[in-house]
Amino acid sequence: MSAYLDNAATTRVCPQAAQAALEVMTEGFGNPSSGYAPGRAAAARLEEDRAVLARRLGCAPGEVTFLSCGTEGDNWAIRAAVRRGKRTGRHIITTAIEHSAVLEPVKDLAAQGYEVTYLKPDRTGHVCIDDLRAALRPDTVLVSMMLVNNELGTLQPVAEAAQLLRDTGSQALLHCDAVQAFLKVPFTPSALGVDVLTISGHKVRAPKGIGAQYIRSGLDLPPLLLGGGQERGLRPGTEPTAQAAALAAACEAWPDGAPEQIAAVKEYALETLASVPGLEIVSRGDAPHICAVSLPGYPSEMLVRDLSDMGVYVSSGSACHKGKPSHVFAALGLPKRTLMGILRVSFSPESTREEVDALRDGLLHITQTRIAMR
Ligand code: PLP
């Protein structure tokens, strides 16, 4: 039996999503911009799929723009925010634990002369709203804060950030990377109070190559790409109709009780893995699907390789890049031995207790057969 416990990296496409994509690719394949019947049918189907996604997000269909992935959405929000705010200033606030899809474009802007404040997390992986209050300036044009951290599973205070921006009359655009939050934690963009919010399909059992941007109605966000007038001119390029159909189908197929069901498997994992000698829990995760543990003395990359040989798949992935701990875990100020032995374990509605048992057995085998480093 194999155990796939890296669902924060990507998920298996669900049959309903695969079927919807197949139908659109082979039958409903018209170009939505074409005026004849197959084109009009494709355009109508795309709007139905947009409506499904909007219902799941809790927003109006007109506030949803399809795009290729979370990375595109994050880049777009950031670049658009600074263009929009060019008369207001050149100060950006984000967190030290964002995904590189946020940190890299921000770094690029810093190289162009923008000033960036990175909010640091506390030891539990949460950023503090008082730090945002202290960082906020009249020339701040963008605050970008993720809702769920992809390595720790921690929830960040996005709604409080929105309230603070309102209270202080800030001109800054509030962007939220909700790639790991969508369908896992309850939220709507309007209840959070964000201007722009990014999601990605492949984290929720849709295929890779589809994401969506929520753009608050009334907000004039300049496009990232220029071209034809697709997606109301906001995201030109022939629409990814099959992927959009798959994302809508994945949303409809997402079980109602999924967060509770996933959380129960994670709780089981945290209990079960405690029987592995020396194992430390680094983050229990506020979100139901992500936790992080460490086996000090056993380098993450070796653990991932050995577990993989036993058919058990977890991540050091973003946790440990080329022997260097990720910026997220490094930001927690953990001891080096803990830092070097971190594994991220992440779940989907398909995850089972048997998979968790396989992970525990794999780790027990490693601790019994390999000598820990000092
Ligand atoms: N943001 C977060 C929090 C993520 O976890 C990821 C992917 O791991 C991304 C952005 C990038 O999304 P995509 O893979 O769709 O480009």
Short mmCIF file of C-alpha atoms and ligand atoms in Angstrom, two decimals:
data_model
loop_
_atom_site.label_atom_id
_atom_site.label_comp_id
_atom_site.label_asym_id
_atom_site.label_seq_id
_atom_site.Cartn_x
_atom_site.Cartn_y
_atom_site.Cartn_z
CA MET A 1 0.00 0.00 0.00
CA SER A 2 1.29 3.47 -0.75
CA ALA A 3 0.54 6.49 1.39
CA TYR A 4 0.29 9.92 -0.26
CA LEU A 5 0.43 12.50 2.52
CA ASP A 6 1.59 15.58 0.60
CA ASN A 7 -1.75 17.10 -0.33
CA ALA A 8 -0.57 20.65 0.33
CA ALA A 9 1.81 20.16 -2.61
CA THR A 10 -0.91 18.86 -4.89
CA THR A 11 -3.91 16.55 -4.86
CA ARG A 12 -5.10 13.66 -6.99
CA VAL A 13 -7.70 14.93 -9.49
CA CYS A 14 -11.14 13.64 -8.50
CA PRO A 15 -13.08 11.57 -11.07
CA GLN A 16 -15.78 14.24 -11.41
CA ALA A 17 -13.18 16.88 -12.34
CA ALA A 18 -11.44 14.58 -14.81
CA GLN A 19 -14.80 13.71 -16.40
CA ALA A 20 -15.80 17.37 -16.72
CA ALA A 21 -12.47 18.24 -18.34
CA LEU A 22 -12.78 15.33 -20.77
CA GLU A 23 -16.29 16.39 -21.78
CA VAL A 24 -15.23 19.98 -22.46
CA MET A 25 -12.06 18.95 -24.27
CA THR A 26 -13.76 16.47 -26.56
CA GLU A 27 -17.29 17.85 -26.97
CA GLY A 28 -17.64 21.37 -25.64
CA PHE A 29 -14.31 22.42 -27.13
CA GLY A 30 -15.42 25.63 -28.88
CA ASN A 31 -13.62 28.91 -28.36
CA PRO A 32 -15.82 31.06 -26.10
CA SER A 33 -15.01 34.08 -28.28
CA SER A 34 -16.47 32.46 -31.43
CA GLY A 35 -19.93 33.71 -32.37
CA TYR A 36 -21.26 30.42 -33.77
CA ALA A 37 -23.10 27.78 -31.73
CA PRO A 38 -20.15 25.73 -30.31
CA GLY A 39 -18.43 28.96 -29.28
CA ARG A 40 -21.55 30.31 -27.62
CA ALA A 41 -22.04 26.97 -25.85
CA ALA A 42 -18.47 27.09 -24.56
CA ALA A 43 -19.00 30.65 -23.33
CA ALA A 44 -22.21 29.63 -21.56
CA ARG A 45 -20.51 26.65 -19.92
CA LEU A 46 -17.65 28.86 -18.74
CA GLU A 47 -20.17 31.19 -17.08
CA GLU A 48 -21.87 28.23 -15.39
CA ASP A 49 -18.50 27.10 -14.06
CA ARG A 50 -17.72 30.62 -12.87
CA ALA A 51 -21.03 30.70 -11.03
CA VAL A 52 -20.23 27.40 -9.28
CA LEU A 53 -16.87 28.73 -8.13
CA ALA A 54 -18.41 32.03 -7.05
CA ARG A 55 -20.97 30.16 -4.94
CA ARG A 56 -18.18 28.21 -3.24
CA LEU A 57 -16.20 31.38 -2.65
CA GLY A 58 -19.25 33.31 -1.48
CA CYS A 59 -18.95 36.14 -4.00
CA ALA A 60 -20.58 37.34 -7.22
CA PRO A 61 -19.63 35.57 -10.48
CA GLY A 62 -18.43 38.91 -11.85
CA GLU A 63 -15.84 39.02 -9.09
CA VAL A 64 -14.17 35.79 -10.29
CA THR A 65 -11.48 35.76 -12.99
CA PHE A 66 -9.98 32.47 -14.16
CA LEU A 67 -6.22 32.29 -14.55
CA SER A 68 -3.54 29.64 -14.77
CA CYS A 69 -2.36 29.08 -11.19
CA GLY A 70 -1.87 30.55 -7.74
CA THR A 71 1.52 31.93 -8.72
CA GLU A 72 -0.03 33.97 -11.52
CA GLY A 73 -2.72 35.33 -9.19
CA ASP A 74 -0.20 36.34 -6.53
CA ASN A 75 2.10 38.02 -9.09
CA TRP A 76 -0.81 39.84 -10.68
CA ALA A 77 -2.19 41.16 -7.40
CA ILE A 78 1.20 42.47 -6.31
CA ARG A 79 2.18 44.10 -9.58
CA ALA A 80 -1.28 45.57 -10.06
CA ALA A 81 -1.36 46.96 -6.54
CA VAL A 82 1.85 48.92 -6.99
CA ARG A 83 0.75 50.27 -10.37
CA ARG A 84 -2.56 51.31 -8.88
CA GLY A 85 -0.84 52.95 -5.91
CA LYS A 86 1.93 54.75 -7.78
CA ARG A 87 0.71 58.17 -6.69
CA THR A 88 0.30 57.04 -3.07
CA GLY A 89 3.77 55.67 -2.41
CA ARG A 90 6.29 52.87 -2.68
CA HIS A 91 5.91 50.93 0.57
CA ILE A 92 4.79 47.29 0.68
CA ILE A 93 3.96 45.12 3.69
CA THR A 94 3.90 41.35 3.58
CA THR A 95 4.85 38.52 5.92
CA ALA A 96 8.13 36.65 6.21
CA ILE A 97 6.25 33.36 5.77
CA GLU A 98 4.50 33.94 2.43
CA HIS A 99 4.89 31.52 -0.45
CA SER A 100 7.63 32.38 -2.95
CA ALA A 101 4.84 33.31 -5.40
CA VAL A 102 4.46 36.41 -3.20
CA LEU A 103 7.99 36.84 -1.88
CA GLU A 104 9.73 36.72 -5.26
CA PRO A 105 7.69 39.46 -7.00
CA VAL A 106 8.00 41.55 -3.84
CA LYS A 107 11.78 41.02 -3.91
CA ASP A 108 11.79 42.11 -7.53
CA LEU A 109 9.95 45.31 -6.57
CA ALA A 110 12.41 45.90 -3.74
CA ALA A 111 15.22 45.73 -6.32
CA GLN A 112 13.34 48.47 -8.20
CA GLY A 113 13.36 50.74 -5.17
CA TYR A 114 10.18 49.76 -3.30
CA GLU A 115 10.54 49.58 0.45
CA VAL A 116 9.29 46.31 1.95
CA THR A 117 8.37 45.50 5.56
CA TYR A 118 8.21 41.77 6.35
CA LEU A 119 6.03 40.91 9.35
CA LYS A 120 7.73 38.16 11.34
CA PRO A 121 5.78 35.28 12.90
CA ASP A 122 5.95 34.37 16.57
CA ARG A 123 7.32 30.95 17.56
CA THR A 124 3.97 29.33 16.75
CA GLY A 125 3.93 30.65 13.19
CA HIS A 126 1.39 33.47 13.56
CA VAL A 127 1.98 37.09 12.61
CA CYS A 128 0.71 39.73 14.97
CA ILE A 129 -1.72 42.48 14.02
CA ASP A 130 0.11 44.96 16.27
CA ASP A 131 3.17 44.54 14.06
CA LEU A 132 1.05 45.43 11.05
CA ARG A 133 -0.31 48.47 12.90
CA ALA A 134 3.25 49.59 13.61
CA ALA A 135 4.38 48.98 10.01
CA LEU A 136 1.48 50.71 8.25
CA ARG A 137 2.34 54.10 6.71
CA PRO A 138 0.52 56.68 4.61
CA ASP A 139 2.64 55.59 1.61
CA THR A 140 1.81 51.85 1.99
CA VAL A 141 0.29 50.68 -1.29
CA LEU A 142 -0.04 46.97 -0.65
CA VAL A 143 -0.55 44.57 2.23
CA SER A 144 -0.25 40.93 1.12
CA MET A 145 -1.06 38.35 3.79
CA MET A 146 -1.81 34.66 3.27
CA LEU A 147 -4.79 33.09 5.05
CA VAL A 148 -3.26 29.64 5.71
CA ASN A 149 0.47 29.06 5.69
CA ASN A 150 1.43 26.21 3.37
CA GLU A 151 4.12 24.71 5.61
CA LEU A 152 2.71 25.23 9.10
CA GLY A 153 -1.04 25.23 8.45
CA THR A 154 -1.34 28.32 10.64
CA LEU A 155 -4.12 30.85 10.08
CA GLN A 156 -3.06 34.48 9.70
CA PRO A 157 -5.12 37.49 10.88
CA VAL A 158 -6.38 38.63 7.49
CA ALA A 159 -9.78 39.87 8.71
CA GLU A 160 -8.08 41.90 11.44
CA ALA A 161 -5.71 43.35 8.84
CA ALA A 162 -8.70 44.45 6.74
CA GLN A 163 -10.33 46.03 9.78
CA LEU A 164 -7.12 47.89 10.59
CA LEU A 165 -6.85 49.23 7.04
CA ARG A 166 -10.45 50.44 7.24
CA ASP A 167 -9.99 52.00 10.68
CA THR A 168 -6.89 53.89 9.63
CA GLY A 169 -8.32 54.99 6.25
CA SER A 170 -5.36 53.33 4.53
CA GLN A 171 -5.18 53.50 0.73
CA ALA A 172 -3.32 50.17 0.61
CA LEU A 173 -4.75 47.30 -1.39
CA LEU A 174 -5.23 44.15 0.69
CA HIS A 175 -4.30 40.95 -1.12
CA CYS A 176 -4.78 37.50 0.36
CA ASP A 177 -3.15 34.30 -0.90
CA ALA A 178 -5.89 31.81 -0.01
CA VAL A 179 -4.39 28.94 -2.01
CA GLN A 180 -4.18 26.66 1.04
CA ALA A 181 -7.37 27.95 2.64
CA PHE A 182 -9.94 27.44 -0.11
CA LEU A 183 -12.45 24.70 0.83
CA LYS A 184 -10.37 23.85 3.92
CA VAL A 185 -11.30 26.74 6.23
CA PRO A 186 -14.56 28.69 6.13
CA PHE A 187 -14.21 32.20 4.72
CA THR A 188 -15.67 34.55 2.16
CA PRO A 189 -13.64 37.36 0.63
CA SER A 190 -16.18 39.95 1.73
CA ALA A 191 -16.29 38.67 5.33
CA LEU A 192 -12.48 38.80 5.36
CA GLY A 193 -12.69 42.29 3.87
CA VAL A 194 -9.98 41.75 1.24
CA ASP A 195 -9.70 43.49 -2.13
CA VAL A 196 -8.07 40.65 -4.05
CA LEU A 197 -7.80 36.96 -3.19
CA THR A 198 -6.04 34.13 -4.99
CA ILE A 199 -6.89 30.42 -5.18
CA SER A 200 -5.46 27.45 -7.09
CA GLY A 201 -7.27 24.39 -8.46
CA HIS A 202 -4.71 21.64 -7.97
CA LYS A 203 -4.87 21.93 -4.17
CA VAL A 204 -8.55 20.94 -4.22
CA ARG A 205 -8.61 17.95 -6.59
CA ALA A 206 -8.83 19.94 -9.85
CA PRO A 207 -5.98 19.67 -12.37
CA LYS A 208 -2.86 21.81 -12.44
CA GLY A 209 -3.11 24.83 -14.74
CA ILE A 210 -6.17 26.55 -13.28
CA GLY A 211 -6.60 29.15 -10.57
CA ALA A 212 -8.86 32.08 -9.91
CA GLN A 213 -8.65 35.62 -8.68
CA TYR A 214 -11.39 37.24 -6.62
CA ILE A 215 -11.40 40.96 -7.35
CA ARG A 216 -13.75 43.00 -5.20
CA SER A 217 -16.55 44.51 -7.25
CA GLY A 218 -15.76 48.15 -7.99
CA LEU A 219 -11.98 47.72 -7.70
CA ASP A 220 -10.15 48.75 -10.85
CA LEU A 221 -7.26 46.30 -11.07
CA PRO A 222 -4.92 46.70 -14.06
CA PRO A 223 -4.32 43.42 -15.96
CA LEU A 224 -1.02 41.57 -15.83
CA LEU A 225 -1.18 40.47 -19.47
CA LEU A 226 -2.29 42.42 -22.52
CA GLY A 227 -4.04 40.74 -25.43
CA GLY A 228 -7.61 39.90 -26.44
CA GLY A 229 -10.51 40.99 -24.30
CA GLN A 230 -11.13 37.67 -22.54
CA GLU A 231 -12.17 37.65 -18.89
CA ARG A 232 -13.44 41.23 -19.25
CA GLY A 233 -10.00 42.29 -20.43
CA LEU A 234 -8.55 41.40 -17.04
CA ARG A 235 -6.90 38.17 -18.06
CA PRO A 236 -6.53 37.94 -21.82
CA GLY A 237 -5.75 34.59 -23.43
CA THR A 238 -8.21 31.99 -24.73
CA GLU A 239 -10.05 30.80 -21.67
CA PRO A 240 -8.98 27.48 -20.08
CA THR A 241 -12.47 26.05 -20.49
CA ALA A 242 -11.68 22.42 -19.67
CA GLN A 243 -9.69 23.32 -16.55
CA ALA A 244 -12.40 25.74 -15.40
CA ALA A 245 -15.01 22.99 -15.85
CA ALA A 246 -12.80 20.67 -13.82
CA LEU A 247 -12.37 23.22 -11.05
CA ALA A 248 -16.13 23.76 -10.87
CA ALA A 249 -16.70 19.99 -10.77
CA ALA A 250 -14.08 19.60 -8.04
CA CYS A 251 -15.87 22.28 -6.01
CA GLU A 252 -19.21 20.52 -6.42
CA ALA A 253 -17.66 17.15 -5.53
CA TRP A 254 -15.88 18.51 -2.42
CA PRO A 255 -17.65 16.72 0.44
CA ASP A 256 -19.62 18.96 2.81
CA GLY A 257 -17.99 17.55 5.92
CA ALA A 258 -14.49 17.50 4.39
CA PRO A 259 -12.77 19.89 6.83
CA GLU A 260 -13.98 17.92 9.86
CA GLN A 261 -13.13 14.59 8.23
CA ILE A 262 -9.63 15.78 7.27
CA ALA A 263 -9.07 17.27 10.72
CA ALA A 264 -9.94 13.93 12.33
CA VAL A 265 -7.27 12.14 10.26
CA LYS A 266 -4.74 14.86 11.16
CA GLU A 267 -5.55 14.50 14.87
CA TYR A 268 -5.06 10.75 14.52
CA ALA A 269 -1.71 11.42 12.84
CA LEU A 270 -0.54 13.75 15.63
CA GLU A 271 -1.44 11.11 18.21
CA THR A 272 -0.03 8.17 16.27
CA LEU A 273 3.25 9.80 15.30
CA ALA A 274 3.90 10.63 18.96
CA SER A 275 4.87 6.94 19.37
CA VAL A 276 7.96 7.49 17.17
CA PRO A 277 10.92 7.96 19.56
CA GLY A 278 12.23 11.53 19.54
CA LEU A 279 9.54 12.90 17.22
CA GLU A 280 8.59 16.52 17.90
CA ILE A 281 5.46 18.32 16.76
CA VAL A 282 6.50 21.58 15.13
CA SER A 283 3.05 22.79 14.13
CA ARG A 284 -0.36 21.23 14.75
CA GLY A 285 -1.79 23.61 12.12
CA ASP A 286 -4.96 25.63 12.61
CA ALA A 287 -6.18 24.52 9.19
CA PRO A 288 -7.44 20.93 9.09
CA HIS A 289 -5.06 19.59 6.44
CA ILE A 290 -1.49 20.60 7.36
CA CYS A 291 0.84 19.77 10.23
CA ALA A 292 4.60 19.67 10.60
CA VAL A 293 6.74 17.34 12.68
CA SER A 294 10.46 16.86 13.16
CA LEU A 295 12.74 13.93 13.84
CA PRO A 296 15.84 15.68 15.16
CA GLY A 297 19.06 14.02 14.03
CA TYR A 298 17.53 12.69 10.82
CA PRO A 299 17.84 15.12 7.88
CA SER A 300 14.50 15.78 6.14
CA GLU A 301 15.82 14.93 2.69
CA MET A 302 16.98 11.51 3.90
CA LEU A 303 13.64 10.89 5.61
CA VAL A 304 11.75 11.79 2.44
CA ARG A 305 13.95 9.46 0.35
CA ASP A 306 13.77 6.52 2.79
CA LEU A 307 10.00 6.93 3.24
CA SER A 308 9.56 7.11 -0.51
CA ASP A 309 11.39 3.77 -0.85
CA MET A 310 8.69 2.38 1.45
CA GLY A 311 5.86 3.94 -0.62
CA VAL A 312 5.17 6.77 1.84
CA TYR A 313 5.14 10.28 0.41
CA VAL A 314 5.53 13.37 2.59
CA SER A 315 7.33 16.63 2.02
CA SER A 316 10.52 18.25 3.00
CA GLY A 317 9.86 19.97 -0.39
CA SER A 318 9.43 23.57 0.49
CA ALA A 319 10.39 22.55 4.04
CA CYS A 320 14.00 21.93 3.13
CA HIS A 321 15.51 23.16 -0.10
CA LYS A 322 18.91 21.76 -1.04
CA GLY A 323 19.83 21.07 2.57
CA LYS A 324 18.75 24.55 3.71
CA PRO A 325 15.67 24.87 5.90
CA SER A 326 12.83 26.84 4.35
CA HIS A 327 12.38 30.53 5.17
CA VAL A 328 9.15 29.61 6.97
CA PHE A 329 10.61 27.14 9.46
CA ALA A 330 13.76 29.26 9.78
CA ALA A 331 11.53 32.21 10.79
CA LEU A 332 10.28 30.27 13.83
CA GLY A 333 13.71 30.32 15.49
CA LEU A 334 13.77 26.54 16.11
CA PRO A 335 16.93 24.72 17.23
CA LYS A 336 19.04 23.59 14.24
CA ARG A 337 18.56 19.85 14.88
CA THR A 338 14.77 20.29 14.92
CA LEU A 339 14.93 22.50 11.83
CA MET A 340 16.91 20.00 9.79
CA GLY A 341 14.56 17.08 10.53
CA ILE A 342 11.23 18.66 9.59
CA LEU A 343 8.54 16.90 7.58
CA ARG A 344 5.28 18.44 6.44
CA VAL A 345 2.36 16.02 6.46
CA SER A 346 -0.79 17.11 4.64
CA PHE A 347 -4.16 15.55 4.02
CA SER A 348 -7.11 15.51 1.60
CA PRO A 349 -10.62 14.10 1.90
CA GLU A 350 -9.18 10.81 0.58
CA SER A 351 -6.55 10.47 3.32
CA THR A 352 -6.94 7.49 5.63
CA ARG A 353 -5.74 6.31 9.03
CA GLU A 354 -4.01 3.40 7.25
CA GLU A 355 -1.84 5.90 5.39
CA VAL A 356 -0.94 7.51 8.71
CA ASP A 357 -0.06 4.07 10.11
CA ALA A 358 2.22 3.49 7.12
CA LEU A 359 4.00 6.78 7.86
CA ARG A 360 4.43 5.84 11.53
CA ASP A 361 5.78 2.39 10.60
CA GLY A 362 8.17 3.95 8.09
CA LEU A 363 9.51 6.40 10.66
CA LEU A 364 9.83 3.65 13.29
CA HIS A 365 11.80 1.55 10.80
CA ILE A 366 14.13 4.47 10.07
CA THR A 367 14.78 5.16 13.76
CA GLN A 368 15.49 1.45 14.31
CA THR A 369 17.85 1.02 11.36
CA ARG A 370 19.63 4.36 11.00
CA ILE A 371 21.81 6.09 13.55
CA ALA A 372 20.75 9.64 14.40
CA MET A 373 23.26 12.41 13.75
CA ARG A 374 24.46 14.36 16.76
N1 PLP B 1 0.56 30.10 -2.46
C1 PLP B 1 0.57 29.07 -1.60
C2 PLP B 1 0.28 29.32 -0.16
C3 PLP B 1 0.87 27.78 -2.05
O1 PLP B 1 0.89 26.77 -1.19
C4 PLP B 1 1.13 27.59 -3.43
C5 PLP B 1 1.52 26.26 -3.94
O2 PLP B 1 2.09 25.45 -3.23
C6 PLP B 1 1.09 28.71 -4.29
C7 PLP B 1 0.79 29.94 -3.77
C8 PLP B 1 1.35 28.56 -5.74
O3 PLP B 1 0.24 27.96 -6.38
P1 PLP B 1 0.40 27.28 -7.80
O4 PLP B 1 1.14 26.00 -7.60
O5 PLP B 1 -0.99 27.07 -8.29
O6 PLP B 1 1.15 28.23 -8.67
#
